[in-house]
XYZ file of C-alpha atoms in Angstrom:
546
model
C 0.000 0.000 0.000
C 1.230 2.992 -0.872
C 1.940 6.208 1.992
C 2.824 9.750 2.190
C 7.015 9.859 3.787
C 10.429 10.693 3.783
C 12.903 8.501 5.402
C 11.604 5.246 7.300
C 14.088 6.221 10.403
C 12.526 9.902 10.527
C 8.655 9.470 10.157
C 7.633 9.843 14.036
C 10.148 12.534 14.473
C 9.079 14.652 11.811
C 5.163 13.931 12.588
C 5.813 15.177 16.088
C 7.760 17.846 15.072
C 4.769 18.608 12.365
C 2.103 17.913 15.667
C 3.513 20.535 17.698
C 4.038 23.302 14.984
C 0.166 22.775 14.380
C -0.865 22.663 17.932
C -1.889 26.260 17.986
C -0.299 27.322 21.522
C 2.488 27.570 23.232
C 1.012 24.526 26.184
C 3.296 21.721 24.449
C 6.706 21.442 23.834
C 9.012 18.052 23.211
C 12.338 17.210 25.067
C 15.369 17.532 23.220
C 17.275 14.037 22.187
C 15.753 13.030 18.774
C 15.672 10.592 17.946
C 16.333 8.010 21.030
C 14.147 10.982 23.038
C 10.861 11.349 21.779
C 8.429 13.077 24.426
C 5.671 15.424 24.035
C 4.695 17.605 27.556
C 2.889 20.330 28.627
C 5.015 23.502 28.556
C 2.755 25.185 31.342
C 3.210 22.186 34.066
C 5.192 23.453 37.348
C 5.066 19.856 39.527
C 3.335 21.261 41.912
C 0.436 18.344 41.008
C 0.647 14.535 40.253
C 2.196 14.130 36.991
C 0.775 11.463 34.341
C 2.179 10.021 31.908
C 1.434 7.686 29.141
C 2.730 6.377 25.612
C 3.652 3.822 23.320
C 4.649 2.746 19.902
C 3.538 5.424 17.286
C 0.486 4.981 14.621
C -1.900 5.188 17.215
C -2.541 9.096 16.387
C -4.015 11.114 18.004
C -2.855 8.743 21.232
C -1.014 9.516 22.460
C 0.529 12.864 22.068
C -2.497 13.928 21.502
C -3.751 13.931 24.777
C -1.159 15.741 25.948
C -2.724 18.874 27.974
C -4.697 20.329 30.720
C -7.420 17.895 32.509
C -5.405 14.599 30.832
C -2.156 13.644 30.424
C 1.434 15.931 31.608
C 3.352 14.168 29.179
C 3.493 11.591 26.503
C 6.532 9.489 25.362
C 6.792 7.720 21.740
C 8.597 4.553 20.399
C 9.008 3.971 16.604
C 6.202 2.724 14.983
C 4.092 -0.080 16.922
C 7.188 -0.030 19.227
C 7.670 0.524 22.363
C 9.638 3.374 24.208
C 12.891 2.959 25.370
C 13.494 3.124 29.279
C 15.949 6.185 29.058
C 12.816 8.035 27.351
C 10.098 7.132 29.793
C 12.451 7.509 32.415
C 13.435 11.548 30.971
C 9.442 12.045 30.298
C 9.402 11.128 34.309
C 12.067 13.634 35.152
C 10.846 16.268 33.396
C 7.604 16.376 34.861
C 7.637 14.803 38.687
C 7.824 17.113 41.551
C 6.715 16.371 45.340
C 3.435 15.020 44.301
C 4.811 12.458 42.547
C 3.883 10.527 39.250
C 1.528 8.261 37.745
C 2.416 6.022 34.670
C -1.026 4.636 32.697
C 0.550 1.618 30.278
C -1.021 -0.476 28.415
C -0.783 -3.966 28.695
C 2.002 -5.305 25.998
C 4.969 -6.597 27.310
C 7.258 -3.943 26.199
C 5.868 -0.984 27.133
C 5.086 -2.967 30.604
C 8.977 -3.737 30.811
C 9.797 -0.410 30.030
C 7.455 1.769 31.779
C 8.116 -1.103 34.809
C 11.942 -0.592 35.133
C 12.123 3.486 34.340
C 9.813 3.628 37.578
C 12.087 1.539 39.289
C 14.932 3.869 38.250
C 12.774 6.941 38.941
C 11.993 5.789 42.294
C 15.918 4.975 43.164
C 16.420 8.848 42.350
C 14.045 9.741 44.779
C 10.882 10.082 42.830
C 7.273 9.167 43.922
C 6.399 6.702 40.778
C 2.873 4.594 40.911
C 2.035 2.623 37.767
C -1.762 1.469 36.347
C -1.775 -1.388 33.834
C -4.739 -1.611 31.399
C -6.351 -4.384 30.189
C -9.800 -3.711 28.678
C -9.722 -6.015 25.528
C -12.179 -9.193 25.553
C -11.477 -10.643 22.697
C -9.318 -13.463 24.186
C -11.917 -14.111 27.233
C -9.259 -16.529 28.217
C -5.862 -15.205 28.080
C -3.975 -13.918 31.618
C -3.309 -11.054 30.315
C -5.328 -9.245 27.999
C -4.365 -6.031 25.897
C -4.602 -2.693 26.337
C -6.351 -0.846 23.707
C -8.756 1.943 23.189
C -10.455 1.836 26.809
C -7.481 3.276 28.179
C -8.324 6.695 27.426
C -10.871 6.354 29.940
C -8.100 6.149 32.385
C -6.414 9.096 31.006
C -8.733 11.168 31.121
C -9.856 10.601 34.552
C -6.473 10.578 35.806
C -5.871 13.706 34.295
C -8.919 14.823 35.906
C -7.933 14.379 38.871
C -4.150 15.591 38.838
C -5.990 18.737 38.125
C -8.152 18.974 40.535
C -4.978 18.137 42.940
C -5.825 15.272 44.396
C -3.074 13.529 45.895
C -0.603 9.951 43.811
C -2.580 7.764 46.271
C -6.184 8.352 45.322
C -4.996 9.273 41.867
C -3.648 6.363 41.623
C -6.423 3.866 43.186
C -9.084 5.839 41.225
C -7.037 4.591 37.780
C -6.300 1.388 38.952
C -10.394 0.666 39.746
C -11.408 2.440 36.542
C -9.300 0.072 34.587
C -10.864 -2.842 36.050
C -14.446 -1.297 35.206
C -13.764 -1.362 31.431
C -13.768 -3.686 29.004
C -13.187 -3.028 24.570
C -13.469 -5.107 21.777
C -12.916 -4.023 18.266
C -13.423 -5.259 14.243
C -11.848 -4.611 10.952
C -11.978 -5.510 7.311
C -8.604 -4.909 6.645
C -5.433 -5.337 8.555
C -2.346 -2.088 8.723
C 0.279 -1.380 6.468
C 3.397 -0.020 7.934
C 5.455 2.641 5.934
C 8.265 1.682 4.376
C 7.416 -1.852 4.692
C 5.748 -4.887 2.107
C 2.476 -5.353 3.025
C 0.384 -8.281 1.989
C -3.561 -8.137 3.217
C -4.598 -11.339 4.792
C -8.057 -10.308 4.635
C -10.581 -11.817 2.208
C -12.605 -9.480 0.069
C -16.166 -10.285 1.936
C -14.374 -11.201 5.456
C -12.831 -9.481 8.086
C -11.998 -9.680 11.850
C -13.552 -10.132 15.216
C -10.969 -8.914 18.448
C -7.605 -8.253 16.501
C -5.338 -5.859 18.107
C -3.796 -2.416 17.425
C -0.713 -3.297 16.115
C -2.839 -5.100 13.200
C -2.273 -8.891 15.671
C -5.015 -11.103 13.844
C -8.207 -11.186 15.500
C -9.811 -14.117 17.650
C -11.801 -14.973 14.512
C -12.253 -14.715 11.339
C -15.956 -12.935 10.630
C -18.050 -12.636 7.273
C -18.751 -9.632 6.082
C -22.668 -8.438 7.063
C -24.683 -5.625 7.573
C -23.233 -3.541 10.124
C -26.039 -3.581 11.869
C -25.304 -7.663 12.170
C -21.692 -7.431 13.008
C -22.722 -4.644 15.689
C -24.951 -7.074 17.121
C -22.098 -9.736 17.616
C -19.910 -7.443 19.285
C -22.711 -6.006 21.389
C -23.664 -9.500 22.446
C -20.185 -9.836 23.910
C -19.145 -6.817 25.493
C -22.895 -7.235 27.426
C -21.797 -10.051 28.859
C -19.195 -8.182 30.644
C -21.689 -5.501 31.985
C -23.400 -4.854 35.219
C -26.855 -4.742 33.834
C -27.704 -2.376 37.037
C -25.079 0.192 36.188
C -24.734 2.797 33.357
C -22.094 3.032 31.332
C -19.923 5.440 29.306
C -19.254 4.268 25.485
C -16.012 5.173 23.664
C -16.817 4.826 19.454
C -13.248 4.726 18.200
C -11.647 4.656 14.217
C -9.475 2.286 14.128
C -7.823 4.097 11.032
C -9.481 4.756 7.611
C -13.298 4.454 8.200
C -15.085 7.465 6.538
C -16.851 9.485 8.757
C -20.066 8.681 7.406
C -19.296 4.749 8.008
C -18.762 6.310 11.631
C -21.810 7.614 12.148
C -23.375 5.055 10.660
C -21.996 2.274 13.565
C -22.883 4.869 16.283
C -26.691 4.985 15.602
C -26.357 0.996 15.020
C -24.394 1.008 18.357
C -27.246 2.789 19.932
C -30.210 0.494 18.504
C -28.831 -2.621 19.819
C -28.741 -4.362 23.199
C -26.018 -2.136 24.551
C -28.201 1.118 24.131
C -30.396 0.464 26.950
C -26.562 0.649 29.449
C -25.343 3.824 27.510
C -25.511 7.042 29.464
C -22.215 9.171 27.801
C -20.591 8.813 24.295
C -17.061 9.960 23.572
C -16.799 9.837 19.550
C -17.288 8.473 17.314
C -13.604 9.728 15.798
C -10.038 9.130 15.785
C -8.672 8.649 19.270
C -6.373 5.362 19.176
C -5.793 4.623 15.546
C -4.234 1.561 13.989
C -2.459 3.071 11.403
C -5.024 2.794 8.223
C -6.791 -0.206 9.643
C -10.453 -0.375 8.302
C -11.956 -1.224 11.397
C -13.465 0.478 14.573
C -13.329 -0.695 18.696
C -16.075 -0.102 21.064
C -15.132 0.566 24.862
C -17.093 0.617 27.722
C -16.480 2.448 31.250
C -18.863 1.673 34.259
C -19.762 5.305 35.583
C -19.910 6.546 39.137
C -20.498 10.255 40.141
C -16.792 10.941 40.047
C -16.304 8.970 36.991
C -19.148 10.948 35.316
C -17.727 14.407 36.705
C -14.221 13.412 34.767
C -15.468 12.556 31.746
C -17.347 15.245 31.200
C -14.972 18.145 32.470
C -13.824 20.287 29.902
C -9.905 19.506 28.652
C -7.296 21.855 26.851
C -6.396 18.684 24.170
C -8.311 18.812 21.161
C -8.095 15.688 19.967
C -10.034 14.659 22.697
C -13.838 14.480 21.845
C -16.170 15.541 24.482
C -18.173 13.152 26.307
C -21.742 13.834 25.740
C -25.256 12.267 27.549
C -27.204 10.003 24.869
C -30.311 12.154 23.040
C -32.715 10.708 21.415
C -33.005 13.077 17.415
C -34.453 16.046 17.907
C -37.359 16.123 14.844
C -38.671 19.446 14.155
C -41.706 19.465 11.557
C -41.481 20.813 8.373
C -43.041 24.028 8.062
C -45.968 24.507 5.843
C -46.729 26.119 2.713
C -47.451 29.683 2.974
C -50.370 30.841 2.158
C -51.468 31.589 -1.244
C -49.425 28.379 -2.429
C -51.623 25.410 -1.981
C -51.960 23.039 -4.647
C -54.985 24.103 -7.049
C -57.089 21.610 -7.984
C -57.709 20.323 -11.503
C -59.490 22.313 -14.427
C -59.515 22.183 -18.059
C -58.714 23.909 -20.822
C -58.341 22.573 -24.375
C -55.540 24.889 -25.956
C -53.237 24.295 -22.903
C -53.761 20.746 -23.058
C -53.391 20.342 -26.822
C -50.133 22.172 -26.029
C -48.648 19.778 -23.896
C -49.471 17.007 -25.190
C -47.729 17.833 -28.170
C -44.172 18.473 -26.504
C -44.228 15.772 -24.372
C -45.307 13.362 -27.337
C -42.546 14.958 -29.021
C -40.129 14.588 -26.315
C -41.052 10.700 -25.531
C -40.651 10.169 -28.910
C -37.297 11.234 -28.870
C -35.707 9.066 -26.102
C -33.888 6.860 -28.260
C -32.467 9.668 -30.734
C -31.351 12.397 -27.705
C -29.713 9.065 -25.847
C -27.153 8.013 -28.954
C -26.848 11.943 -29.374
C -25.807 12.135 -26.153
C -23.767 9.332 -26.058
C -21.758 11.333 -28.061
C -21.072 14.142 -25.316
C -22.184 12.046 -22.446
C -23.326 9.691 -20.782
C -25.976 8.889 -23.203
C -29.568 9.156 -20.790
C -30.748 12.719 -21.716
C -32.971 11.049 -23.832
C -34.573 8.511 -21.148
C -34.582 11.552 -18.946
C -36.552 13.634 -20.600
C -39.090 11.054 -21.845
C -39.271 10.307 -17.587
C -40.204 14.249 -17.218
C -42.611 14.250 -19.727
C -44.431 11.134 -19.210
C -44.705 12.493 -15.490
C -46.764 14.908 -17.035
C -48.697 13.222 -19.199
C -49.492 11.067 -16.283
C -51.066 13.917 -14.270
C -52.372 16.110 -16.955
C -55.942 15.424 -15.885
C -55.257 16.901 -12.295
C -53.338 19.926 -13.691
C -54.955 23.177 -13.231
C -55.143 24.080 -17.012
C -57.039 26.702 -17.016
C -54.971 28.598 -14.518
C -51.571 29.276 -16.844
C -49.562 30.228 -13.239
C -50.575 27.486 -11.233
C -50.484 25.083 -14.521
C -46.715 26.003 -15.020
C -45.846 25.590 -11.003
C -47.470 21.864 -11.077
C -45.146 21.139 -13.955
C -41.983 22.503 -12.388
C -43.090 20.387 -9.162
C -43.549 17.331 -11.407
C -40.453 17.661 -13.704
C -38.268 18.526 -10.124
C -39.605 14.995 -8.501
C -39.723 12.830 -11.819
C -36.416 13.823 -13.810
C -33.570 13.587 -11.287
C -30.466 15.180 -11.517
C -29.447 18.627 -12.966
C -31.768 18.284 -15.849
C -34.721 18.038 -13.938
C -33.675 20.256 -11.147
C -32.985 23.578 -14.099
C -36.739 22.571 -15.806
C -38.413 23.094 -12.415
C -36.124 26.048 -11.830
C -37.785 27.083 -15.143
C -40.967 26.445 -14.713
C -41.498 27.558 -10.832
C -39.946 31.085 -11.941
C -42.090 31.501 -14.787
C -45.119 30.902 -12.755
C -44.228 33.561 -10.340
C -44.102 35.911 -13.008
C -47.368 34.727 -14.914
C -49.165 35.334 -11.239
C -48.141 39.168 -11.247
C -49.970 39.284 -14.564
C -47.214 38.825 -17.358
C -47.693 37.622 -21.028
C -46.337 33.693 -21.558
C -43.355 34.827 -23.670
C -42.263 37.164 -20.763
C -42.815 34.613 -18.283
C -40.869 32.045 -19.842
C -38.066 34.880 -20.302
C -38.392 35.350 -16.457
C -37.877 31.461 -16.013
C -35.032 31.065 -18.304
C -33.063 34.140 -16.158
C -33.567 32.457 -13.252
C -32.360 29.222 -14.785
C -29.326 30.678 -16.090
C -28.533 32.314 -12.796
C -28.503 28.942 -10.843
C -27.331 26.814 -13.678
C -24.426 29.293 -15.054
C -24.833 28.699 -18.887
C -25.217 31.306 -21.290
C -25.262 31.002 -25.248
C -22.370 29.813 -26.606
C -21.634 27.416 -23.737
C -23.337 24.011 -25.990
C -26.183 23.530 -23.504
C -30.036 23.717 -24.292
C -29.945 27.415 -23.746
C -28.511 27.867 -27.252
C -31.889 27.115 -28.376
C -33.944 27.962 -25.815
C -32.973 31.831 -25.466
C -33.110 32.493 -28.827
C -36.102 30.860 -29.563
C -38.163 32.292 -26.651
C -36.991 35.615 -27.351
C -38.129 35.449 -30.858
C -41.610 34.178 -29.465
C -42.018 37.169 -27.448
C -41.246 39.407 -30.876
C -43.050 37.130 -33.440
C -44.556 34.154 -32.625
C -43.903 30.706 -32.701
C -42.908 30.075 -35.993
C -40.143 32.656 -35.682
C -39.200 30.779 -32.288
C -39.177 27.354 -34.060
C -37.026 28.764 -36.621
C -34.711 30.499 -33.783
C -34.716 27.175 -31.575
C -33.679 25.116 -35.127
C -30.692 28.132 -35.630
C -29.220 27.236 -32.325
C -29.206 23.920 -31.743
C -27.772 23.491 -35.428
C -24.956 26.300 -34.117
C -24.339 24.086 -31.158
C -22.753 21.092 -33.733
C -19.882 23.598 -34.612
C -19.049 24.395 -30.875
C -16.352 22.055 -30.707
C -15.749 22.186 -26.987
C -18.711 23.140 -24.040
C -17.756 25.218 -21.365
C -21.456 24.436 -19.133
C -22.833 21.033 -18.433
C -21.939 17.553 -17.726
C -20.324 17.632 -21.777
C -17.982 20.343 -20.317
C -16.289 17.795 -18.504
C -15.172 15.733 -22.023
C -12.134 16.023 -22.935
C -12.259 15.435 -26.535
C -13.362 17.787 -29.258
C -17.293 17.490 -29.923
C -18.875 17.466 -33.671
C -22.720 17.161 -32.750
C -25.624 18.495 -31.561
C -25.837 19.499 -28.057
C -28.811 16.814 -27.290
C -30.601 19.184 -24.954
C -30.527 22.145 -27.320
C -31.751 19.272 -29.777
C -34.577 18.375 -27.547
C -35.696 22.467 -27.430
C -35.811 22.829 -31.223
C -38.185 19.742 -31.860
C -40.274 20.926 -28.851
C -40.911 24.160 -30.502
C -41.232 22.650 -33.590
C -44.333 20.631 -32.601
C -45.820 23.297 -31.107
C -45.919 25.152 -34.268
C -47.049 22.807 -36.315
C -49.685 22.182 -33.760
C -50.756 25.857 -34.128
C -50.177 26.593 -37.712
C -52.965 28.334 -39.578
C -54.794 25.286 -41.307
């Protein structure tokens, strides 16, 4: 897979050096001795309250630098990617920030960072330093296993640690208050694809309608391999099993992380399915769903679960100077706010009759149905070759409801038709006719003439849409051919409407529309401006002295 670097050896240097010149204040800084040194802190912190401190391999972004402020953590130390930090740079992130009140490490349960968090303490405390250390282990996946991982559910423990550094409470309860929070919170998570590192071969292990149940952060395979569902279905799974875990007489916060490279609208999508299944009925707060403890670009997600207390509750929902943290937030039901109603004056009219009108339009839409097959290979040429089914869909909408049109009424008739044409015809098309039509029947209403009314609706049409003559759209014919109606008639706007469509075949390249888009020179008709001259032509005929 392919990724966006320099230099293997220089890729968490350089993003921490590019986190920190984007932080947008002068609260972090990072301790000199790159590369072996690699430790994020808060510039601000005077020691005069318990210090925490976290970290781990990189990739896990924001984690774990990005935490790294007032209410959560003091400092943050980085190994390469996926690996652990050494014990010379926990052990400087401890100096740097431990005063009287001491220290409190938050690790996650692999064995490196629990070796090297484990002996810089042990060093820290020989110097004289007050060190206390809280080991997470919140994945179920492997119910089994003595020592499950650490993942996403730590930032729980951050953030109520960090809590309560700030409010300066003292390393003991600190301390105790992480250590029983970890034990109250349990994760699981799912992907369809596993990590690429940068810099190194990747081969995907994953099937294309499979992924995994449980795997880790570091892309570890999961507990099991899991077809590929609904979401809704795979949700379900992983609600079934992190209920287990729950006490069904306590509320809960939930923690909706991205695992990597799931769109945002894939994200929201797994929260509401979150909250519709068995878990809702335990969910009090949400934190996310977003990045918060990333797997590199894994396609997956984690759910994590915190039991809540009143101090618990007061933590996670205390306001924090990192931004990459995302509030915690009580579950609402949607808010649904009625649609307003039509004002008054604009109520549908009801059906009445009137032979000219309806000779009229039967004729173009005949016309234009007739068509469909000619405008599509004409278009086919410049497009994507459906003008012609598109306009046969708008005008056997009409033709459909012609007996409940208002005929007789030439304002309301020509609203009911941009209505019809805007539901029926779909895309830009559709949307420009009903822009059309609905502007020409404002006009008509303050007592205009057709022609001028159909001028009115072709400004406004122009306005929204952008083209203008010369730009090999239907408003080559159109224009022309209404402004000739409004001076002669409608055999001088037939003729007009034949003039520029015929012009548009010589336009080699369009500048408006989906044709502008084409890269290669053009030799035909523009199939809308096509579509315009055999309208008007039909209507002449219709109308020509006998």
């Amino acid at each position: 897979m392919k990724h966006f670097f320099n230099r293997k050896d220089t890729i968490v240097t350089e993003a921490m050096d590019g986190f920190l010149a984007t932080a947008g204040s002068g609260a972090l800084a990072r301790l000199d001795g790159y590369p072996e040194i690699k430790v994020v802190l808060r510039a601000d912190w005077d020691k005069t309250k318990v210090a925490v401190v976290s970290g781990g391999g990189a990739g896990h972004e924001p984690s774990h630098a990005g935490f790294v402020g007032a209410g959560m953590l003091t400092a943050a130390v980085s190994g390469e990617i996926f690996a652990s930090p050494s014990v010379e740079a926990v052990l400087a992130a401890i100096r740097a920030t431990t005063g009287p009140a001491g220290c409190l490490l938050i690790v996650k349960n692999y064995t490196g960072d629990r070796l090297n968090f484990g002996l810089a303490a042990e060093k820290a405390r020989a110097e004289g330093l007050a060190v206390e250390m809280v080991i997470v282990a919140d994945d179920i996946a492997l119910p089994e296993i003595a020592q499950p991982r650490g993942v996403a559910g730590t930032l729980f423990v951050h953030k109520i640690a960090g809590h309560l550094s700030e409010s300066g409470r003292d390393l003991a309860s600190v301390a105790a208050a992480a250590r029983a929070a970890a034990k109250d919170i349990v994760s699981l998570g799912i992907s369809l694809s596993s990590c690429s590192i940068p810099g190194q071969a990747h081969e995907e292990r994953f099937g294309a309608n499979d992924g995994e149940l449980g795997l880790g952060i570091h892309g570890e395979p999961g507990v099991e391999r899991i077809a590929l569902e609904a979401a809704s279905k795979l949700i379900a799974i992983m609600a079934e099993r992190l209920a287990a875990r729950l006490d069904p007489h306590s509320r809960y916060a939930l923690l909706i992380n991205n695992l990597g490279s799931v769109p945002p609208l894939e994200m929201a999508l797994i929260a509401n399915a979150v909250l519709s299944s068995s878990l809702a009925k335990a969910v009090a707060l949400t934190v996310g769903p977003g990045h918060l403890m990333t797997a590199l670009n894994m396609n997956g997600f984690s759910l994590s679960l915190i039991k809540l207390d009143a101090e618990r509750e007061a933590a996670l929902l205390a306001p924090v100077g990192p931004h990459a943290w995302l509030p915690a937030k009580p579950v609402r039901a949607p808010v649904v706010i009625a649609m307003a109603k039509p004002a008054a004056g604009t109520a549908t009219k009801p059906g009445s009759r009137d032979a000219a009108a309806e000779r009229l339009i039967r004729a173009a839409c005949q016309r234009l149905i007739a068509l469909e097959e000619p405008l599509n290979a004409l278009d086919a040429k410049a497009g994507d070759g459906d003008t012609g089914s598109t306009v046969a869909t708008g005008a056997r909408s009409i033709l459909e409801r012609i007996d409940t049109l208002p005929l007789a009424d030439k304002a309301a008739t020509a609203a009911a038709i941009g209505d019809a044409l805007g539901t029926s015809m779909g895309g830009s098309s559709g949307v420009l006719l009903s822009i059309f039509f609905t502007a020409a029947a404002q006009t008509l209403g303050f007592g205009a003439t057709l022609p001028k009314a159909l001028l009115a609706g072709l400004d406004r049409m122009t306005f929204y849409g952008g083209a203008r003559i010369g730009d090999r759209t239907m408003v080559d014919a159109l224009e022309p051919a209404l402004r000739a109606l409004d001076a002669g008639g409608l055999e001088a706007a037939a003729k007009a409407a034949r003039q520029g469509a015929e012009a548009t075949a010589a336009m080699r390249k369009a500048k408006a529309g989906r044709s502008a888009y084409i890269g290669s020179q053009l030799d035909v008709a523009d199939p809308g401006a096509f579509a315009v001259a055999e309208v008007f032509a039909a209507v002449a005929a219709l109308f020509a002295p006998a």
